Amino acid sequence: MQIEELLNEGLVREYKVVVAANELDDRLNRILEDFRANAKIKGFRPGKAPLSLLKRMHGERAMGQVLNETMQETSAKLFEEKGVRPALRPEVDLGDYKEGKDLEYTLKVEILPEINVDDFKAPALERWIAEVADADIDTVLERVAGQQKTFKKAAKTVKAGEGDAVLIDYVGRVDGVEFDGGKGEEFQLELGSNTFIPGFEDQLVGAKAGDEKLVKVTFPAEYHAENLAGKEAEFTVTVKEVQKPAEAEVNDEMAKNMGFDDLAGLREAIKGQLEGDNQGLTRAHMKRGLLDALADQYDFAVPQGMVDMEFKQIWEQIKHDAVISGEATSEDFEGKDEPEDKEEAAEFRAIAERRVRLGLLLSEIGVKNEVQVSQEEVNRRIIEEARRYPGQEAQVFQYFQQNEEARAQLRAPIFEEKVVDFVIEQADLTDKTVSREELEAAVRAIDEEDANPKKKAPAKKAAAKKPAAKKAAAKKPAAEKAAEGEAKKPAAKKAPAKKAPAKKAAPKKKADAK
């Protein structure tokens, strides 16, 4: 094998590789020999067919295998000899190869930069600490109590208002004919909950017990049942009860309904959850401070191919969020591989470059300090992924077992987080006591910045709807979610015989109506 360097510029390398024709012939003959040992060819005993015949029959396919294997092996040898660490898959140009001639191909590759972290010292960091105050626990309790809303029967003369519930029987008809799933009995419907299709609940405001209403609505054009989509319908509704909401009181009884011995036990559980929340928020805030410090401290060239990939991911996420949020449609982005605003595109590319640089730096720090990711940690992440696809767990496990690249994609964020923890442990930390609100606001700003990297005001919109990145919604504290999850909401006075229709759906029977 002969190697000639054609280009050495920045992180780009290009080489010309020549492999002698006789070496290719030897490889070809070995492949044909292996094939001859097991081939069944009419007129010849196994292993006795002449190579010339096999070459005529299978030579083209075998030569393709020869070229493939030769380029893989010689490129790997080239990287080893030249000390090249490819950042991405190299570009290989075989040129116009003719059988019987030497193989000449060019290989162009971007390499990983040399990053010296021998003298790395963790930067000084400020650690924001939020203690759990009684007021924080009270806030969560009030929110949880709000989720425990029940309804109590009102007097027969009381008219239903927004936020009240009505116990109803209903029968739906299209063109005077009852349709499947359009009937329900003693169904508890909260007015304003948007449980039924638009317009249905509004027409029951002002009703009282004993009233019979004729409710006229139109099914949405995108309704899942094609025979009803866009159709006008009439529902005969009998109001059996009007019910007034009654929020649960924060007391021992509420705590017991949620599975705790008393209110003190519930408060202690919420405090523990809030402390865990605060620790997570503190780490998120410190991580951003660490990344900002590293970005200021290190500046080195990064492979543009990696930047291009990161830029594409940023742009795809922005497009996706804009479509999901309704700020734009997929048609608005047709043929657009980057923002029309050049300044905006340059900003996204700068963000992509920062992310790549920090990723490479953290990787180098981790390797230098022998940070390891265990197989058990990867397996746990695979299990988490499998749980996202109920009923398809076996296929998910098989996919990751057979796909090394997919496993590497799961391993990468685990490795990065372990490196971040390693650096934080080495850092000189200065504690600062803040309120939970301050800590939440700081982390929310980080989340919003990550979700919407464009910090300045959006450029003037074109005729087509121009999207902005969707901002990250504020996350509900884990303590509140946990408390709500354990809550046992008191049942309505009389459980409905039929279940509720889904939002923007006509009332249906049982589960089909939900």
Coordinates of C-alpha atoms in Angstrom, one line a residue:
M1 CA 0.0 0.0 0.0
Q2 CA 1.2 3.4 -0.9
I3 CA 0.0 6.6 0.8
E4 CA 0.3 10.1 -0.6
E5 CA -1.0 13.1 1.4
L6 CA -2.9 15.5 -0.8
L7 CA -4.3 17.9 1.7
N8 CA -3.4 19.0 5.2
E9 CA -5.4 22.1 6.1
G10 CA -6.8 22.8 9.5
L11 CA -8.6 19.6 10.6
V12 CA -9.1 18.4 7.0
R13 CA -6.9 15.6 5.6
E14 CA -6.9 14.1 2.1
Y15 CA -4.9 11.1 1.0
K16 CA -4.4 9.1 -2.1
V17 CA -4.1 5.3 -1.5
V18 CA -2.7 2.9 -4.0
V19 CA -3.0 -0.9 -3.6
A20 CA -1.1 -3.1 -6.1
A21 CA -3.1 -5.2 -8.6
N22 CA -1.4 -8.4 -7.5
E23 CA -2.7 -7.9 -4.0
L24 CA -6.2 -7.5 -5.3
D25 CA -5.8 -10.7 -7.3
D26 CA -4.7 -12.6 -4.3
R27 CA -7.7 -11.4 -2.3
L28 CA -10.0 -12.3 -5.2
N29 CA -8.6 -15.8 -5.5
R30 CA -8.9 -16.4 -1.8
I31 CA -12.6 -15.4 -1.9
L32 CA -13.2 -17.7 -4.9
E33 CA -11.3 -20.6 -3.2
D34 CA -13.6 -20.3 -0.2
F35 CA -16.6 -20.3 -2.4
R36 CA -15.4 -23.2 -4.5
A37 CA -15.0 -25.4 -1.3
N38 CA -18.8 -25.3 -0.7
A39 CA -20.3 -24.5 -4.1
K40 CA -22.5 -27.0 -5.9
I41 CA -21.9 -26.5 -9.6
K42 CA -23.5 -28.9 -12.2
G43 CA -20.9 -31.2 -13.7
F44 CA -18.3 -30.8 -11.0
R45 CA -17.7 -32.4 -7.6
P46 CA -17.7 -30.0 -4.6
G47 CA -14.4 -28.2 -4.5
K48 CA -13.3 -29.2 -8.0
A49 CA -14.8 -26.4 -10.2
P50 CA -12.0 -24.4 -11.9
L51 CA -11.4 -20.9 -10.7
S52 CA -11.8 -19.6 -14.2
L53 CA -15.4 -20.8 -14.3
L54 CA -16.1 -19.4 -10.8
K55 CA -14.6 -16.1 -11.9
R56 CA -16.9 -15.9 -14.9
M57 CA -19.9 -16.8 -12.8
H58 CA -19.2 -14.8 -9.6
G59 CA -16.2 -12.6 -10.4
E60 CA -18.0 -9.3 -10.4
R61 CA -19.7 -9.8 -7.1
A62 CA -16.4 -11.2 -5.6
M63 CA -14.5 -8.2 -6.9
G64 CA -17.0 -5.9 -5.2
Q65 CA -16.3 -7.6 -1.9
V66 CA -12.5 -7.4 -2.6
L67 CA -12.7 -3.6 -3.2
N68 CA -14.9 -3.1 -0.1
E69 CA -12.7 -5.1 2.2
T70 CA -9.5 -3.6 0.8
M71 CA -10.6 0.0 1.3
Q72 CA -11.8 -0.7 4.8
E73 CA -8.6 -2.4 5.9
T74 CA -6.2 0.0 4.1
S75 CA -8.0 3.1 5.4
A76 CA -7.9 1.7 9.0
K77 CA -4.1 1.1 8.5
L78 CA -3.7 4.6 7.1
F79 CA -5.4 6.1 10.2
E80 CA -3.1 4.1 12.5
E81 CA 0.1 5.0 10.6
K82 CA -0.7 8.7 10.4
G83 CA -2.2 9.0 13.9
V84 CA -5.5 10.2 12.4
R85 CA -8.6 10.3 14.7
P86 CA -11.6 10.7 12.3
A87 CA -14.3 12.9 13.6
L88 CA -16.8 11.5 11.1
R89 CA -17.1 8.8 8.5
P90 CA -14.5 9.7 5.7
E91 CA -15.4 10.5 2.1
V92 CA -14.0 7.9 -0.2
D93 CA -13.7 8.3 -4.0
L94 CA -12.9 5.1 -5.9
G95 CA -12.6 6.9 -9.1
D96 CA -12.7 4.8 -12.4
Y97 CA -11.4 1.5 -11.3
K98 CA -10.6 -1.1 -14.0
E99 CA -10.1 -4.8 -13.1
G100 CA -6.5 -5.9 -13.5
K101 CA -5.1 -2.5 -12.6
D102 CA -3.9 -1.0 -9.3
L103 CA -6.6 0.2 -7.0
E104 CA -6.3 4.0 -6.5
Y105 CA -8.7 5.8 -4.3
T106 CA -8.8 9.1 -2.4
L107 CA -9.9 9.5 1.2
K108 CA -10.9 12.8 2.7
V109 CA -11.6 13.1 6.4
E110 CA -12.0 15.6 9.2
I111 CA -10.0 14.8 12.2
L112 CA -10.6 15.4 15.9
P113 CA -8.6 18.4 17.3
E114 CA -5.8 17.9 19.7
I115 CA -7.1 19.2 23.1
N116 CA -4.5 19.5 25.9
V117 CA -6.2 18.9 29.3
D118 CA -3.0 17.8 31.1
D119 CA -3.2 20.8 33.3
F120 CA -7.0 21.0 33.5
K121 CA -8.3 22.6 36.7
A122 CA -12.0 22.8 37.4
P123 CA -13.2 26.4 37.4
A124 CA -14.6 28.0 40.5
L125 CA -18.4 27.7 40.6
E126 CA -21.2 29.3 42.6
R127 CA -23.7 26.7 44.0
W128 CA -27.2 28.1 44.6
I129 CA -28.9 26.4 47.5
A130 CA -32.6 26.7 48.3
E131 CA -33.9 25.4 51.6
V132 CA -37.4 24.0 51.7
A133 CA -39.6 26.5 53.6
D134 CA -43.0 25.8 55.1
A135 CA -44.5 28.2 52.6
D136 CA -43.2 26.0 49.7
I137 CA -44.9 22.9 51.3
D138 CA -48.1 25.0 51.8
T139 CA -48.1 26.0 48.1
V140 CA -47.9 22.4 47.0
L141 CA -50.6 21.3 49.4
E142 CA -52.9 24.0 48.1
R143 CA -52.3 22.9 44.5
V144 CA -52.9 19.3 45.4
A145 CA -56.1 20.2 47.3
G146 CA -57.2 22.0 44.1
Q147 CA -56.9 18.7 42.3
Q148 CA -59.1 16.9 44.8
K149 CA -62.2 18.9 43.7
T150 CA -65.5 17.1 44.3
F151 CA -69.1 18.0 43.4
K152 CA -72.1 18.2 45.7
K153 CA -75.7 18.1 44.7
A154 CA -77.3 21.5 44.5
A155 CA -80.9 22.5 45.1
K156 CA -83.3 21.8 42.2
T157 CA -83.7 25.5 41.5
V158 CA -80.0 26.2 41.1
K159 CA -78.9 26.9 37.5
A160 CA -75.6 25.4 36.3
G161 CA -72.8 27.8 35.7
E162 CA -69.2 27.5 34.3
G163 CA -67.2 25.2 36.6
D164 CA -70.4 23.4 37.9
A165 CA -71.2 19.8 37.0
V166 CA -74.4 18.4 35.6
L167 CA -75.6 14.8 35.8
I168 CA -77.2 14.0 32.4
D169 CA -78.8 11.5 30.2
Y170 CA -78.3 12.1 26.5
V171 CA -79.1 10.7 23.1
G172 CA -77.4 11.9 19.9
R173 CA -78.8 11.9 16.3
V174 CA -77.5 12.7 12.9
D175 CA -80.2 13.4 10.3
G176 CA -82.7 12.1 12.8
V177 CA -81.0 8.8 13.3
E178 CA -79.2 7.7 16.4
F179 CA -75.6 6.9 15.9
D180 CA -73.3 4.4 17.6
G181 CA -71.7 5.8 20.7
G182 CA -74.0 8.8 20.9
K183 CA -75.9 7.7 24.0
G184 CA -75.1 8.0 27.7
E185 CA -76.9 7.8 31.1
E186 CA -76.2 9.6 34.4
F187 CA -73.0 11.0 33.0
Q188 CA -71.3 13.7 35.2
L189 CA -70.1 16.5 33.0
E190 CA -68.1 19.5 34.3
L191 CA -69.1 22.6 32.3
G192 CA -66.0 24.3 30.9
S193 CA -63.9 21.2 31.0
N194 CA -64.1 20.9 27.1
T195 CA -64.8 17.2 27.6
F196 CA -67.4 17.1 24.8
I197 CA -67.2 18.6 21.3
P198 CA -67.2 22.4 21.0
G199 CA -70.5 24.1 21.8
F200 CA -72.0 21.2 23.7
E201 CA -71.2 22.3 27.2
D202 CA -71.9 26.0 26.5
Q203 CA -75.6 25.1 25.8
L204 CA -76.0 23.6 29.2
V205 CA -75.0 26.7 31.1
G206 CA -78.1 28.0 32.9
A207 CA -79.8 24.6 33.0
K208 CA -81.3 23.2 36.2
A209 CA -82.5 19.8 37.5
G210 CA -85.4 18.5 35.4
D211 CA -84.7 20.5 32.3
E212 CA -84.6 18.8 28.9
K213 CA -82.4 20.5 26.3
L214 CA -81.9 20.1 22.6
V215 CA -78.2 20.6 22.0
K216 CA -77.1 21.3 18.4
V217 CA -73.5 20.9 17.5
T218 CA -71.3 20.2 14.5
F219 CA -68.6 17.5 14.6
P220 CA -65.1 18.7 13.8
A221 CA -64.0 18.2 10.2
E222 CA -61.0 16.1 11.5
Y223 CA -63.2 13.9 13.7
H224 CA -61.8 10.4 13.9
A225 CA -65.1 8.7 12.9
E226 CA -65.4 9.5 9.1
N227 CA -69.1 8.9 9.1
L228 CA -69.6 11.8 11.6
A229 CA -66.8 14.2 10.6
G230 CA -68.2 17.6 9.7
K231 CA -71.8 16.5 10.3
E232 CA -74.4 18.4 12.2
A233 CA -75.9 16.6 15.2
E234 CA -78.7 17.0 17.7
F235 CA -78.5 15.7 21.3
T236 CA -81.6 15.4 23.5
V237 CA -80.2 16.0 27.0
T238 CA -82.0 15.5 30.3
V239 CA -80.5 17.3 33.3
K240 CA -80.9 15.1 36.4
E241 CA -78.8 17.1 38.8
V242 CA -76.8 20.3 39.0
Q243 CA -73.7 19.9 41.2
K244 CA -71.5 22.6 42.8
P245 CA -67.7 22.1 43.2
A246 CA -66.3 21.6 46.7
E247 CA -62.5 21.7 47.0
A248 CA -60.9 19.4 49.5
E249 CA -59.6 20.9 52.7
V250 CA -56.0 20.6 53.7
N251 CA -56.4 18.3 56.7
D252 CA -55.7 14.8 58.0
E253 CA -58.7 13.5 56.0
M254 CA -57.2 14.7 52.7
A255 CA -53.9 13.1 53.7
K256 CA -55.5 9.8 54.5
N257 CA -57.3 9.8 51.1
M258 CA -53.9 10.1 49.5
G259 CA -52.5 7.1 51.5
F260 CA -50.8 8.9 54.4
D261 CA -51.4 8.5 58.1
D262 CA -52.0 12.1 58.7
L263 CA -51.3 15.6 57.3
A264 CA -47.8 15.7 59.0
G265 CA -46.9 12.6 57.1
L266 CA -48.0 14.1 53.8
R267 CA -46.0 17.3 54.6
E268 CA -42.9 15.3 55.3
A269 CA -43.2 13.4 52.0
I270 CA -43.7 16.7 50.1
K271 CA -40.6 18.2 51.9
G272 CA -38.5 15.2 50.8
Q273 CA -39.7 15.6 47.2
L274 CA -39.0 19.3 47.3
E275 CA -35.5 18.8 48.6
G276 CA -34.8 16.3 45.8
D277 CA -36.2 18.9 43.3
N278 CA -34.0 21.6 44.7
Q279 CA -30.9 19.4 44.4
G280 CA -31.7 18.8 40.8
L281 CA -32.3 22.5 40.2
T282 CA -29.0 23.3 41.9
R283 CA -27.1 20.8 39.8
A284 CA -28.7 22.1 36.5
H285 CA -27.7 25.7 37.5
M286 CA -24.2 24.6 38.3
K287 CA -23.8 22.6 35.1
R288 CA -24.7 25.7 33.1
G289 CA -22.2 27.8 35.0
L290 CA -19.6 25.1 34.4
L291 CA -20.2 24.9 30.7
D292 CA -20.1 28.7 30.4
A293 CA -16.8 28.8 32.2
L294 CA -15.3 26.1 30.0
A295 CA -16.6 27.8 26.9
D296 CA -14.7 31.0 28.0
Q297 CA -11.6 29.0 28.9
Y298 CA -11.2 26.8 25.8
D299 CA -11.1 27.9 22.2
F300 CA -10.0 25.4 19.5
A301 CA -11.0 24.5 16.0
V302 CA -13.8 22.0 15.7
P303 CA -14.7 19.7 12.7
Q304 CA -17.2 21.6 10.5
G305 CA -18.9 18.3 9.6
M306 CA -19.9 17.9 13.3
V307 CA -21.0 21.5 13.5
D308 CA -23.1 21.0 10.4
M309 CA -24.8 17.9 12.0
E310 CA -25.5 19.8 15.2
F311 CA -26.8 22.8 13.3
K312 CA -29.2 20.6 11.4
Q313 CA -30.5 19.1 14.7
I314 CA -31.1 22.6 16.1
W315 CA -32.9 23.7 13.0
E316 CA -35.0 20.5 12.8
Q317 CA -36.0 20.9 16.5
I318 CA -37.0 24.5 15.9
K319 CA -39.1 23.5 12.9
H320 CA -40.7 20.7 14.8
D321 CA -41.6 22.9 17.8
A322 CA -43.0 25.6 15.5
V323 CA -45.2 23.1 13.7
I324 CA -46.4 21.5 17.0
S325 CA -47.1 24.8 18.6
G326 CA -49.1 25.9 15.6
E327 CA -46.8 28.9 14.8
A328 CA -46.2 27.4 11.4
T329 CA -47.0 24.5 9.1
S330 CA -44.7 21.9 7.6
E331 CA -45.4 23.6 4.2
D332 CA -43.8 26.8 5.5
F333 CA -40.5 25.0 5.8
E334 CA -40.4 23.1 2.4
G335 CA -37.0 23.4 0.8
K336 CA -35.6 25.4 3.7
D337 CA -32.4 23.8 5.1
E338 CA -31.7 26.8 7.3
P339 CA -33.4 30.0 8.5
E340 CA -34.0 32.6 5.8
D341 CA -32.6 35.3 8.1
K342 CA -28.8 35.0 7.6
E343 CA -28.1 36.6 11.0
E344 CA -30.3 34.0 12.7
A345 CA -28.6 31.2 10.8
A346 CA -25.2 32.5 11.9
E347 CA -26.4 32.6 15.5
F348 CA -27.6 29.0 15.3
R349 CA -24.4 27.9 13.8
A350 CA -22.4 29.6 16.6
I351 CA -24.5 27.7 19.1
A352 CA -23.9 24.4 17.2
E353 CA -20.1 25.1 17.3
R354 CA -20.2 25.8 21.0
R355 CA -22.0 22.6 21.7
V356 CA -19.6 20.5 19.6
R357 CA -16.6 22.2 21.2
L358 CA -17.9 21.6 24.7
G359 CA -18.8 18.0 23.9
L360 CA -15.3 17.3 22.6
L361 CA -13.7 19.0 25.6
L362 CA -15.8 17.0 28.1
S363 CA -15.0 13.8 26.2
E364 CA -11.3 14.6 26.4
I365 CA -11.5 15.4 30.2
G366 CA -13.4 12.1 30.8
V367 CA -11.0 10.0 28.8
K368 CA -8.0 11.6 30.5
N369 CA -9.4 11.0 33.9
E370 CA -10.7 7.5 33.1
V371 CA -14.4 8.2 33.6
Q372 CA -16.2 5.0 32.8
V373 CA -19.8 4.1 31.9
S374 CA -20.7 0.6 33.0
Q375 CA -22.7 -1.8 31.0
E376 CA -25.3 -1.8 33.8
E377 CA -25.8 2.0 33.3
V378 CA -26.3 1.5 29.6
N379 CA -28.7 -1.4 30.3
R380 CA -30.7 0.8 32.6
R381 CA -31.0 3.4 29.9
I382 CA -32.1 0.7 27.4
I383 CA -34.8 -0.4 29.8
E384 CA -36.0 3.2 30.1
E385 CA -36.2 3.4 26.3
A386 CA -38.1 0.1 26.1
R387 CA -40.7 1.3 28.6
R388 CA -41.5 4.1 26.2
Y389 CA -42.9 1.5 23.8
P390 CA -45.3 -0.8 25.6
G391 CA -45.8 -4.1 23.9
Q392 CA -42.6 -3.6 21.8
E393 CA -40.0 -4.0 24.6
A394 CA -38.5 -7.1 23.0
Q395 CA -37.9 -5.4 19.7
V396 CA -36.4 -2.4 21.4
F397 CA -33.9 -4.6 23.3
Q398 CA -33.0 -6.4 20.1
Y399 CA -32.5 -3.2 18.3
F400 CA -29.9 -1.9 20.8
Q401 CA -28.3 -5.3 21.1
Q402 CA -27.7 -5.4 17.4
N403 CA -26.9 -1.8 16.8
E404 CA -23.6 -0.6 18.2
E405 CA -24.2 3.0 17.0
A406 CA -27.5 3.2 18.8
R407 CA -25.9 1.9 22.0
A408 CA -23.2 4.6 21.6
Q409 CA -26.0 7.3 21.3
L410 CA -27.4 6.1 24.7
R411 CA -24.0 5.9 26.3
A412 CA -22.9 9.4 25.2
P413 CA -25.2 11.5 27.5
I414 CA -24.5 9.2 30.4
F415 CA -20.8 9.7 29.9
E416 CA -21.2 13.5 29.6
E417 CA -23.2 13.7 32.9
K418 CA -20.6 11.6 34.7
V419 CA -17.8 13.9 33.4
V420 CA -19.8 17.0 34.6
D421 CA -20.2 15.4 38.0
F422 CA -16.5 14.6 38.1
V423 CA -15.5 18.2 37.3
I424 CA -18.1 19.7 39.8
E425 CA -16.6 17.5 42.5
Q426 CA -13.1 19.0 41.7
A427 CA -14.4 22.6 41.6
D428 CA -14.0 25.2 44.2
L429 CA -17.6 25.9 45.2
T430 CA -19.0 29.0 46.8
D431 CA -22.5 28.5 48.3
K432 CA -25.2 31.1 47.9
T433 CA -28.6 30.7 49.6
V434 CA -31.5 31.7 47.4
S435 CA -35.2 31.2 47.5
R436 CA -36.8 28.3 45.6
E437 CA -38.5 30.9 43.3
E438 CA -35.1 32.4 42.4
L439 CA -33.6 29.0 41.7
E440 CA -36.6 27.8 39.6
A441 CA -36.5 31.1 37.6
A442 CA -32.8 30.7 36.9
V443 CA -33.2 27.1 35.7
R444 CA -36.3 28.0 33.7
A445 CA -34.3 30.7 31.9
I446 CA -31.7 28.1 31.0
D447 CA -34.4 25.7 29.7
E448 CA -36.0 28.4 27.7
E449 CA -32.6 29.5 26.2
D450 CA -31.9 25.9 25.3
A451 CA -35.3 25.4 23.7
N452 CA -35.2 28.8 22.0
P453 CA -31.5 29.6 21.2
K454 CA -32.5 32.8 19.4
K455 CA -32.1 35.4 22.2
K456 CA -32.9 38.6 20.3
A457 CA -36.3 39.6 19.0
P458 CA -37.4 37.6 15.9
A459 CA -36.6 39.2 12.5
K460 CA -39.5 40.8 10.6
K461 CA -41.8 38.1 9.3
A462 CA -42.1 37.2 5.7
A463 CA -45.4 36.7 4.0
A464 CA -45.3 33.0 5.0
K465 CA -45.6 32.5 8.7
K466 CA -42.1 32.6 10.2
P467 CA -41.7 30.4 13.2
A468 CA -39.9 31.1 16.4
A469 CA -38.6 28.4 18.6
K470 CA -41.1 27.1 21.1
K471 CA -40.2 27.9 24.6
A472 CA -39.9 25.2 27.2
A473 CA -42.9 25.1 29.5
A474 CA -42.2 25.5 33.2
K475 CA -41.9 22.1 34.7
K476 CA -44.2 21.1 37.5
P477 CA -42.3 20.2 40.7
A478 CA -41.8 16.5 41.2
A479 CA -43.3 16.9 44.7
E480 CA -46.5 18.2 43.3
K481 CA -46.7 15.5 40.6
A482 CA -46.0 12.8 43.1
A483 CA -48.6 14.1 45.5
E484 CA -51.2 14.3 42.8
G485 CA -50.3 10.9 41.6
E486 CA -51.0 9.4 45.0
A487 CA -54.2 11.3 45.4
K488 CA -57.4 9.3 45.5
K489 CA -60.0 11.7 44.1
P490 CA -63.4 11.1 45.7
A491 CA -65.9 9.6 43.3
A492 CA -68.8 11.5 42.1
K493 CA -72.1 11.0 43.9
K494 CA -73.3 8.6 41.2
A495 CA -70.9 7.0 38.8
P496 CA -72.0 7.4 35.2
A497 CA -73.0 4.3 33.4
K498 CA -71.3 5.5 30.3
K499 CA -68.0 7.2 30.0
A500 CA -67.3 10.7 28.7
P501 CA -66.5 11.6 25.2
A502 CA -63.0 12.9 24.5
K503 CA -62.4 16.5 23.8
K504 CA -63.8 17.5 20.4
A505 CA -65.6 14.2 20.1
A506 CA -69.2 13.3 20.2
P507 CA -70.6 11.4 23.3
K508 CA -70.0 7.7 22.9
K509 CA -70.6 4.6 24.9
K510 CA -68.1 3.3 27.4
A511 CA -64.5 3.4 26.5
D512 CA -65.2 4.4 22.9
A513 CA -66.7 7.6 24.2
K514 CA -63.7 8.6 26.3

